Short mmCIF file of N, CA and C in Angstrom, two decimals:
data_model
loop_
_atom_site.label_atom_id
_atom_site.label_comp_id
_atom_site.label_asym_id
_atom_site.label_seq_id
_atom_site.Cartn_x
_atom_site.Cartn_y
_atom_site.Cartn_z
N MET A 1 0.84 -1.18 0.00
CA MET A 1 0.00 0.00 0.00
C MET A 1 0.89 1.25 0.00
N GLN A 2 0.48 2.25 -0.75
CA GLN A 2 1.23 3.50 -0.86
C GLN A 2 0.82 4.47 0.24
N SER A 3 1.80 5.18 0.76
CA SER A 3 1.55 6.28 1.69
C SER A 3 1.80 7.58 0.97
N SER A 4 1.03 8.58 1.33
CA SER A 4 1.14 9.90 0.75
C SER A 4 1.61 10.85 1.84
N LEU A 5 2.73 11.55 1.58
CA LEU A 5 3.31 12.46 2.57
C LEU A 5 3.50 13.84 1.96
N VAL A 6 3.35 14.85 2.79
CA VAL A 6 3.72 16.21 2.42
C VAL A 6 4.92 16.59 3.29
N LEU A 7 6.02 16.96 2.63
CA LEU A 7 7.23 17.38 3.32
C LEU A 7 7.28 18.91 3.29
N THR A 8 7.45 19.51 4.44
CA THR A 8 7.64 20.96 4.54
C THR A 8 9.09 21.16 4.97
N VAL A 9 9.85 21.93 4.18
CA VAL A 9 11.28 22.05 4.39
C VAL A 9 11.65 23.54 4.49
N LEU A 10 12.48 23.87 5.48
CA LEU A 10 12.95 25.24 5.65
C LEU A 10 14.39 25.21 6.12
N GLY A 11 15.23 26.06 5.55
CA GLY A 11 16.62 26.14 5.98
C GLY A 11 17.39 27.13 5.15
N SER A 12 18.63 27.36 5.53
CA SER A 12 19.50 28.24 4.76
C SER A 12 19.69 27.65 3.37
N ASP A 13 19.51 28.47 2.36
CA ASP A 13 19.60 27.98 0.99
C ASP A 13 21.04 27.64 0.64
N ARG A 14 21.20 26.57 -0.12
CA ARG A 14 22.52 26.16 -0.59
C ARG A 14 22.33 25.24 -1.78
N ALA A 15 23.35 25.17 -2.61
CA ALA A 15 23.31 24.27 -3.76
C ALA A 15 23.22 22.83 -3.27
N GLY A 16 22.42 22.03 -3.95
CA GLY A 16 22.32 20.61 -3.63
C GLY A 16 21.28 20.25 -2.60
N LEU A 17 20.60 21.23 -2.06
CA LEU A 17 19.61 20.97 -1.01
C LEU A 17 18.46 20.12 -1.54
N VAL A 18 17.89 20.49 -2.67
CA VAL A 18 16.77 19.73 -3.24
C VAL A 18 17.26 18.35 -3.67
N LYS A 19 18.48 18.25 -4.17
CA LYS A 19 19.05 16.96 -4.55
C LYS A 19 19.09 16.02 -3.35
N SER A 20 19.46 16.53 -2.19
CA SER A 20 19.51 15.71 -0.98
C SER A 20 18.13 15.17 -0.62
N LEU A 21 17.11 16.02 -0.74
CA LEU A 21 15.74 15.57 -0.48
C LEU A 21 15.31 14.51 -1.49
N ALA A 22 15.60 14.77 -2.76
CA ALA A 22 15.21 13.84 -3.82
C ALA A 22 15.92 12.49 -3.65
N GLU A 23 17.18 12.52 -3.25
CA GLU A 23 17.91 11.26 -3.01
C GLU A 23 17.27 10.45 -1.90
N ALA A 24 16.87 11.11 -0.83
CA ALA A 24 16.24 10.41 0.29
C ALA A 24 14.93 9.77 -0.15
N VAL A 25 14.13 10.51 -0.91
CA VAL A 25 12.85 9.98 -1.39
C VAL A 25 13.08 8.80 -2.32
N THR A 26 13.98 8.96 -3.28
CA THR A 26 14.26 7.91 -4.25
C THR A 26 14.83 6.65 -3.58
N ALA A 27 15.70 6.84 -2.61
CA ALA A 27 16.32 5.70 -1.92
C ALA A 27 15.29 4.84 -1.19
N HIS A 28 14.12 5.41 -0.93
CA HIS A 28 13.08 4.68 -0.22
C HIS A 28 11.89 4.38 -1.14
N HIS A 29 12.21 4.26 -2.45
CA HIS A 29 11.24 3.87 -3.47
C HIS A 29 10.07 4.85 -3.55
N GLY A 30 10.37 6.12 -3.28
CA GLY A 30 9.34 7.14 -3.32
C GLY A 30 9.23 7.80 -4.67
N ASN A 31 8.10 8.40 -4.90
CA ASN A 31 7.83 9.15 -6.12
C ASN A 31 7.46 10.58 -5.76
N TRP A 32 8.15 11.51 -6.35
CA TRP A 32 7.93 12.95 -6.13
C TRP A 32 6.73 13.35 -6.97
N GLN A 33 5.58 13.64 -6.35
CA GLN A 33 4.35 13.93 -7.07
C GLN A 33 4.27 15.38 -7.56
N GLU A 34 4.51 16.31 -6.65
CA GLU A 34 4.47 17.73 -6.99
C GLU A 34 5.18 18.50 -5.90
N SER A 35 5.58 19.73 -6.22
CA SER A 35 6.27 20.54 -5.21
C SER A 35 6.16 22.01 -5.53
N ARG A 36 6.40 22.81 -4.51
CA ARG A 36 6.53 24.26 -4.62
C ARG A 36 7.74 24.63 -3.78
N MET A 37 8.71 25.25 -4.39
CA MET A 37 9.93 25.59 -3.68
C MET A 37 10.38 26.98 -4.08
N VAL A 38 11.01 27.68 -3.11
CA VAL A 38 11.38 29.07 -3.38
C VAL A 38 12.57 29.47 -2.52
N HIS A 39 13.37 30.37 -3.06
CA HIS A 39 14.44 31.04 -2.33
C HIS A 39 13.85 32.38 -1.89
N LEU A 40 13.85 32.64 -0.59
CA LEU A 40 13.22 33.84 -0.08
C LEU A 40 14.06 34.39 1.07
N ALA A 41 14.60 35.59 0.90
CA ALA A 41 15.38 36.27 1.94
C ALA A 41 16.51 35.39 2.47
N GLY A 42 17.20 34.70 1.56
CA GLY A 42 18.33 33.87 1.95
C GLY A 42 17.97 32.49 2.47
N GLN A 43 16.68 32.23 2.54
CA GLN A 43 16.22 30.94 3.05
C GLN A 43 15.60 30.13 1.92
N PHE A 44 15.64 28.81 2.09
CA PHE A 44 14.95 27.90 1.19
C PHE A 44 13.67 27.48 1.89
N ALA A 45 12.56 27.55 1.20
CA ALA A 45 11.29 27.07 1.74
C ALA A 45 10.66 26.19 0.68
N GLY A 46 10.23 25.01 1.08
CA GLY A 46 9.67 24.11 0.10
C GLY A 46 8.59 23.21 0.66
N LEU A 47 7.70 22.83 -0.23
CA LEU A 47 6.67 21.83 0.04
C LEU A 47 6.79 20.79 -1.05
N ALA A 48 6.75 19.53 -0.66
CA ALA A 48 6.80 18.45 -1.64
C ALA A 48 5.79 17.39 -1.25
N HIS A 49 5.04 16.93 -2.23
CA HIS A 49 4.11 15.82 -2.04
C HIS A 49 4.79 14.58 -2.62
N VAL A 50 5.01 13.57 -1.78
CA VAL A 50 5.67 12.35 -2.22
C VAL A 50 4.81 11.15 -1.84
N THR A 51 4.93 10.10 -2.62
CA THR A 51 4.28 8.83 -2.28
C THR A 51 5.36 7.76 -2.24
N LEU A 52 5.16 6.78 -1.37
CA LEU A 52 6.10 5.68 -1.24
C LEU A 52 5.42 4.51 -0.56
N PRO A 53 6.01 3.31 -0.68
CA PRO A 53 5.41 2.16 0.00
C PRO A 53 5.34 2.41 1.51
N GLN A 54 4.23 2.01 2.09
CA GLN A 54 4.00 2.25 3.51
C GLN A 54 5.13 1.72 4.38
N GLU A 55 5.71 0.58 4.00
CA GLU A 55 6.79 -0.01 4.79
C GLU A 55 8.10 0.78 4.71
N GLN A 56 8.18 1.78 3.83
CA GLN A 56 9.37 2.62 3.69
C GLN A 56 9.27 3.94 4.46
N VAL A 57 8.11 4.25 4.99
CA VAL A 57 7.89 5.56 5.62
C VAL A 57 8.83 5.80 6.81
N ALA A 58 8.94 4.84 7.70
CA ALA A 58 9.81 5.01 8.89
C ALA A 58 11.26 5.22 8.48
N ASP A 59 11.72 4.47 7.47
CA ASP A 59 13.10 4.62 7.02
C ASP A 59 13.32 5.98 6.35
N LEU A 60 12.34 6.45 5.59
CA LEU A 60 12.46 7.78 4.99
C LEU A 60 12.55 8.84 6.09
N LYS A 61 11.71 8.71 7.10
CA LYS A 61 11.74 9.69 8.19
C LYS A 61 13.12 9.71 8.86
N GLN A 62 13.75 8.55 8.99
CA GLN A 62 15.10 8.48 9.56
C GLN A 62 16.10 9.19 8.66
N ALA A 63 15.98 8.97 7.35
CA ALA A 63 16.87 9.64 6.40
C ALA A 63 16.68 11.15 6.44
N LEU A 64 15.45 11.59 6.58
CA LEU A 64 15.19 13.02 6.67
C LEU A 64 15.72 13.60 7.98
N GLN A 65 15.73 12.79 9.03
CA GLN A 65 16.31 13.23 10.31
C GLN A 65 17.78 13.58 10.14
N ALA A 66 18.49 12.81 9.32
CA ALA A 66 19.91 13.10 9.05
C ALA A 66 20.05 14.47 8.39
N LEU A 67 19.11 14.81 7.49
CA LEU A 67 19.14 16.13 6.85
C LEU A 67 18.81 17.22 7.87
N GLN A 68 17.95 16.91 8.82
CA GLN A 68 17.63 17.88 9.87
C GLN A 68 18.88 18.15 10.72
N ASN A 69 19.65 17.11 10.97
CA ASN A 69 20.88 17.28 11.75
C ASN A 69 21.89 18.15 11.01
N ALA A 70 21.72 18.27 9.68
CA ALA A 70 22.59 19.11 8.86
C ALA A 70 22.04 20.54 8.72
N GLY A 71 21.00 20.87 9.48
CA GLY A 71 20.53 22.25 9.52
C GLY A 71 19.19 22.54 8.88
N LEU A 72 18.52 21.54 8.36
CA LEU A 72 17.20 21.77 7.79
C LEU A 72 16.11 21.52 8.82
N GLN A 73 15.03 22.22 8.68
CA GLN A 73 13.82 21.91 9.44
C GLN A 73 12.89 21.19 8.48
N ILE A 74 12.48 19.98 8.85
CA ILE A 74 11.61 19.19 7.97
C ILE A 74 10.44 18.68 8.78
N LEU A 75 9.26 18.97 8.30
CA LEU A 75 8.03 18.48 8.89
C LEU A 75 7.41 17.48 7.91
N VAL A 76 7.11 16.28 8.40
CA VAL A 76 6.50 15.25 7.57
C VAL A 76 5.05 15.08 8.02
N THR A 77 4.13 15.27 7.09
CA THR A 77 2.71 15.15 7.38
C THR A 77 2.09 14.09 6.48
N HIS A 78 1.36 13.16 7.08
CA HIS A 78 0.64 12.16 6.30
C HIS A 78 -0.55 12.84 5.64
N SER A 79 -0.73 12.56 4.36
CA SER A 79 -1.79 13.19 3.59
C SER A 79 -2.84 12.16 3.22
N GLU A 80 -4.07 12.57 3.26
CA GLU A 80 -5.18 11.70 2.87
C GLU A 80 -5.39 11.81 1.37
N ALA A 81 -6.15 10.91 0.83
CA ALA A 81 -6.50 10.97 -0.58
C ALA A 81 -7.24 12.28 -0.85
N VAL A 82 -6.95 12.86 -1.98
CA VAL A 82 -7.57 14.13 -2.35
C VAL A 82 -9.02 13.87 -2.75
N THR A 83 -9.91 14.63 -2.12
CA THR A 83 -11.32 14.53 -2.49
C THR A 83 -11.65 15.69 -3.43
N SER A 84 -12.53 15.44 -4.35
CA SER A 84 -12.89 16.50 -5.28
C SER A 84 -13.71 17.56 -4.55
N ARG A 85 -13.47 18.80 -4.93
CA ARG A 85 -14.19 19.91 -4.33
C ARG A 85 -14.98 20.61 -5.42
N ASN A 86 -16.11 21.15 -5.04
CA ASN A 86 -16.95 21.85 -5.98
C ASN A 86 -16.61 23.34 -5.93
N ILE A 87 -15.53 23.71 -6.65
CA ILE A 87 -15.09 25.10 -6.68
C ILE A 87 -14.90 25.54 -8.13
N THR A 88 -14.94 26.84 -8.32
CA THR A 88 -14.62 27.42 -9.62
C THR A 88 -13.25 28.06 -9.50
N PRO A 89 -12.27 27.62 -10.32
CA PRO A 89 -10.94 28.23 -10.23
C PRO A 89 -10.93 29.64 -10.82
N LEU A 90 -10.17 30.50 -10.19
CA LEU A 90 -10.02 31.87 -10.66
C LEU A 90 -8.60 32.32 -10.37
N THR A 91 -7.97 32.91 -11.36
CA THR A 91 -6.64 33.48 -11.19
C THR A 91 -6.77 34.98 -11.26
N LEU A 92 -6.10 35.67 -10.34
CA LEU A 92 -6.15 37.12 -10.41
C LEU A 92 -4.82 37.74 -10.05
N GLU A 93 -4.61 38.92 -10.56
CA GLU A 93 -3.43 39.72 -10.24
C GLU A 93 -3.92 41.01 -9.61
N LEU A 94 -3.24 41.40 -8.55
CA LEU A 94 -3.59 42.63 -7.84
C LEU A 94 -2.40 43.57 -7.88
N LEU A 95 -2.67 44.84 -7.99
CA LEU A 95 -1.63 45.86 -7.97
C LEU A 95 -2.16 47.06 -7.20
N GLY A 96 -1.37 47.56 -6.29
CA GLY A 96 -1.77 48.72 -5.51
C GLY A 96 -0.59 49.32 -4.78
N HIS A 97 -0.80 50.44 -4.13
CA HIS A 97 0.26 51.06 -3.35
C HIS A 97 0.59 50.16 -2.17
N ASP A 98 1.87 49.90 -1.97
CA ASP A 98 2.28 49.04 -0.86
C ASP A 98 2.09 49.76 0.46
N ARG A 99 1.65 49.00 1.45
CA ARG A 99 1.45 49.56 2.79
C ARG A 99 1.37 48.42 3.78
N PRO A 100 1.66 48.69 5.03
CA PRO A 100 1.51 47.64 6.06
C PRO A 100 0.06 47.18 6.12
N GLY A 101 -0.14 45.87 6.25
CA GLY A 101 -1.47 45.32 6.40
C GLY A 101 -2.18 44.95 5.11
N ILE A 102 -1.53 45.12 3.98
CA ILE A 102 -2.23 44.88 2.71
C ILE A 102 -2.61 43.40 2.55
N ILE A 103 -1.74 42.48 2.95
CA ILE A 103 -2.08 41.05 2.85
C ILE A 103 -3.26 40.74 3.78
N HIS A 104 -3.27 41.34 4.95
CA HIS A 104 -4.38 41.13 5.87
C HIS A 104 -5.69 41.60 5.25
N ASP A 105 -5.65 42.76 4.63
CA ASP A 105 -6.87 43.30 4.01
C ASP A 105 -7.35 42.41 2.86
N ILE A 106 -6.41 41.91 2.05
CA ILE A 106 -6.77 41.04 0.93
C ILE A 106 -7.40 39.75 1.44
N THR A 107 -6.73 39.13 2.41
CA THR A 107 -7.24 37.83 2.91
C THR A 107 -8.54 38.00 3.67
N ARG A 108 -8.74 39.13 4.31
CA ARG A 108 -10.01 39.39 4.99
C ARG A 108 -11.15 39.46 3.97
N GLN A 109 -10.92 40.12 2.85
CA GLN A 109 -11.93 40.21 1.80
C GLN A 109 -12.28 38.83 1.25
N LEU A 110 -11.25 38.01 1.02
CA LEU A 110 -11.48 36.68 0.47
C LEU A 110 -12.18 35.77 1.48
N ALA A 111 -11.77 35.85 2.74
CA ALA A 111 -12.40 35.02 3.78
C ALA A 111 -13.87 35.39 3.95
N ALA A 112 -14.19 36.67 3.82
CA ALA A 112 -15.59 37.10 3.95
C ALA A 112 -16.46 36.48 2.87
N LEU A 113 -15.86 36.16 1.72
CA LEU A 113 -16.59 35.52 0.62
C LEU A 113 -16.46 34.00 0.66
N ASN A 114 -15.74 33.48 1.66
CA ASN A 114 -15.48 32.03 1.79
C ASN A 114 -14.68 31.49 0.61
N VAL A 115 -13.79 32.32 0.07
CA VAL A 115 -12.94 31.94 -1.06
C VAL A 115 -11.67 31.30 -0.51
N ASN A 116 -11.27 30.18 -1.13
CA ASN A 116 -10.05 29.49 -0.71
C ASN A 116 -8.86 29.98 -1.54
N ILE A 117 -7.76 30.31 -0.87
CA ILE A 117 -6.53 30.70 -1.56
C ILE A 117 -5.75 29.42 -1.85
N GLU A 118 -5.63 29.08 -3.12
CA GLU A 118 -4.90 27.88 -3.54
C GLU A 118 -3.40 28.18 -3.63
N GLU A 119 -3.06 29.35 -4.15
CA GLU A 119 -1.67 29.79 -4.26
C GLU A 119 -1.64 31.31 -4.13
N LEU A 120 -0.56 31.80 -3.52
CA LEU A 120 -0.37 33.25 -3.36
C LEU A 120 1.11 33.56 -3.53
N GLU A 121 1.42 34.43 -4.46
CA GLU A 121 2.77 34.95 -4.63
C GLU A 121 2.66 36.46 -4.57
N SER A 122 3.55 37.09 -3.81
CA SER A 122 3.51 38.55 -3.73
C SER A 122 4.93 39.10 -3.72
N GLU A 123 5.02 40.36 -4.12
CA GLU A 123 6.31 41.04 -4.12
C GLU A 123 6.09 42.54 -4.17
N GLN A 124 7.15 43.27 -3.90
CA GLN A 124 7.13 44.71 -4.08
C GLN A 124 7.76 45.01 -5.44
N ARG A 125 7.17 45.96 -6.14
CA ARG A 125 7.68 46.38 -7.45
C ARG A 125 7.76 47.90 -7.47
N ALA A 126 8.76 48.40 -8.18
CA ALA A 126 8.89 49.84 -8.35
C ALA A 126 7.91 50.30 -9.43
N ALA A 127 7.19 51.38 -9.16
CA ALA A 127 6.30 51.95 -10.17
C ALA A 127 7.15 52.49 -11.32
N PRO A 128 6.69 52.33 -12.56
CA PRO A 128 7.52 52.69 -13.71
C PRO A 128 7.97 54.15 -13.75
N MET A 129 7.10 55.08 -13.41
CA MET A 129 7.45 56.50 -13.55
C MET A 129 8.06 57.09 -12.28
N SER A 130 7.59 56.64 -11.13
CA SER A 130 8.01 57.30 -9.89
C SER A 130 8.97 56.48 -9.04
N SER A 131 9.13 55.20 -9.34
CA SER A 131 9.93 54.27 -8.52
C SER A 131 9.35 54.09 -7.13
N GLU A 132 8.11 54.55 -6.92
CA GLU A 132 7.41 54.31 -5.66
C GLU A 132 7.14 52.81 -5.54
N LEU A 133 7.22 52.27 -4.31
CA LEU A 133 6.98 50.85 -4.13
C LEU A 133 5.50 50.52 -4.29
N MET A 134 5.24 49.53 -5.14
CA MET A 134 3.90 49.04 -5.37
C MET A 134 3.81 47.61 -4.86
N PHE A 135 2.62 47.22 -4.45
CA PHE A 135 2.37 45.85 -4.04
C PHE A 135 1.81 45.10 -5.24
N TYR A 136 2.36 43.90 -5.51
CA TYR A 136 1.85 43.06 -6.59
C TYR A 136 1.59 41.67 -6.01
N ALA A 137 0.49 41.06 -6.39
CA ALA A 137 0.19 39.70 -5.97
C ALA A 137 -0.46 38.93 -7.11
N HIS A 138 -0.09 37.67 -7.19
CA HIS A 138 -0.69 36.73 -8.14
C HIS A 138 -1.34 35.65 -7.29
N LEU A 139 -2.64 35.46 -7.44
CA LEU A 139 -3.38 34.50 -6.63
C LEU A 139 -4.13 33.51 -7.50
N LYS A 140 -4.15 32.27 -7.05
CA LYS A 140 -5.02 31.25 -7.63
C LYS A 140 -6.02 30.91 -6.55
N LEU A 141 -7.29 31.10 -6.89
CA LEU A 141 -8.36 30.97 -5.91
C LEU A 141 -9.33 29.86 -6.28
N GLY A 142 -10.04 29.38 -5.28
CA GLY A 142 -11.15 28.46 -5.48
C GLY A 142 -12.42 29.13 -4.99
N LEU A 143 -13.31 29.46 -5.92
CA LEU A 143 -14.55 30.13 -5.56
C LEU A 143 -15.62 29.10 -5.19
N PRO A 144 -16.28 29.28 -4.05
CA PRO A 144 -17.35 28.35 -3.69
C PRO A 144 -18.61 28.64 -4.51
N ASP A 145 -19.54 27.71 -4.45
CA ASP A 145 -20.82 27.93 -5.13
C ASP A 145 -21.43 29.25 -4.67
N GLY A 146 -21.96 30.01 -5.61
CA GLY A 146 -22.64 31.25 -5.27
C GLY A 146 -21.75 32.47 -5.27
N VAL A 147 -20.43 32.30 -5.40
CA VAL A 147 -19.52 33.45 -5.45
C VAL A 147 -18.97 33.55 -6.86
N THR A 148 -19.03 34.75 -7.42
CA THR A 148 -18.58 34.97 -8.79
C THR A 148 -17.30 35.79 -8.82
N ALA A 149 -16.68 35.81 -9.99
CA ALA A 149 -15.50 36.65 -10.19
C ALA A 149 -15.85 38.12 -9.95
N ASP A 150 -17.05 38.52 -10.35
CA ASP A 150 -17.48 39.91 -10.12
C ASP A 150 -17.55 40.22 -8.63
N ASP A 151 -17.98 39.24 -7.81
CA ASP A 151 -18.01 39.44 -6.35
C ASP A 151 -16.61 39.71 -5.82
N VAL A 152 -15.64 38.93 -6.30
CA VAL A 152 -14.26 39.08 -5.85
C VAL A 152 -13.71 40.44 -6.29
N GLN A 153 -13.90 40.77 -7.54
CA GLN A 153 -13.41 42.05 -8.05
C GLN A 153 -14.05 43.21 -7.29
N GLY A 154 -15.34 43.13 -7.07
CA GLY A 154 -16.04 44.19 -6.34
C GLY A 154 -15.52 44.36 -4.92
N ALA A 155 -15.20 43.25 -4.26
CA ALA A 155 -14.67 43.33 -2.88
C ALA A 155 -13.35 44.08 -2.84
N PHE A 156 -12.49 43.83 -3.82
CA PHE A 156 -11.19 44.53 -3.84
C PHE A 156 -11.33 45.98 -4.25
N GLU A 157 -12.21 46.25 -5.16
CA GLU A 157 -12.38 47.63 -5.62
C GLU A 157 -13.12 48.48 -4.60
N ALA A 158 -13.83 47.86 -3.66
CA ALA A 158 -14.55 48.61 -2.63
C ALA A 158 -13.69 48.89 -1.41
N MET A 159 -12.46 48.41 -1.39
CA MET A 159 -11.58 48.66 -0.25
C MET A 159 -11.27 50.15 -0.15
N PRO A 160 -10.99 50.64 1.07
CA PRO A 160 -10.67 52.07 1.23
C PRO A 160 -9.51 52.52 0.35
N ASP A 161 -8.51 51.65 0.17
CA ASP A 161 -7.39 51.92 -0.74
C ASP A 161 -7.50 50.87 -1.84
N PRO A 162 -8.33 51.13 -2.88
CA PRO A 162 -8.65 50.09 -3.85
C PRO A 162 -7.43 49.53 -4.56
N LEU A 163 -7.56 48.27 -4.95
CA LEU A 163 -6.52 47.59 -5.70
C LEU A 163 -6.99 47.39 -7.13
N THR A 164 -6.07 47.52 -8.08
CA THR A 164 -6.37 47.20 -9.46
C THR A 164 -6.43 45.68 -9.56
N VAL A 165 -7.47 45.15 -10.17
CA VAL A 165 -7.69 43.71 -10.24
C VAL A 165 -7.74 43.28 -11.70
N ASP A 166 -6.93 42.26 -12.04
CA ASP A 166 -6.98 41.65 -13.36
C ASP A 166 -7.37 40.21 -13.16
N LEU A 167 -8.53 39.82 -13.69
CA LEU A 167 -9.08 38.47 -13.49
C LEU A 167 -8.87 37.61 -14.73
N SER A 168 -8.65 36.31 -14.50
CA SER A 168 -8.67 35.35 -15.60
C SER A 168 -9.14 34.02 -15.06
N PHE A 169 -9.96 33.35 -15.83
CA PHE A 169 -10.46 32.04 -15.41
C PHE A 169 -9.48 30.98 -15.87
N SER A 170 -9.29 29.97 -15.02
CA SER A 170 -8.36 28.90 -15.39
C SER A 170 -9.07 27.57 -15.35
#
């Protein structure tokens, strides 16, 4: 029987880090299903979904412990089978003046609509003419029944400091 695990990894970024993780998974007959990994402020942060034979899980955890002893933080979470959800996917880009609390304001608007954030990437960008710092975010959302793209756009445009919203269905 196959086990499904999600590995959460955090540590100082260095060459070969992902290779070390992949070697541990492969050595225990695991299959790397999907991942999201990023270099952020000098740190490596990653999520990986792996599957492997149930009898290999304890040995993989031991191998990952050796990587933890080398300075990584690794959290291993058992994952259940994915159940289908009745959502409408929506991708959007937001642009606005950067300020403290902007992520809080965005997530509050989405939570009020019961919208699930599937992915969120954000960064600061210099405005083309003024070099003023702008906030940019790319989000992949799951809209529940009864919530439309217009509802999401309206929520952001009604904020006290409105955000420019570019919507696309995926």
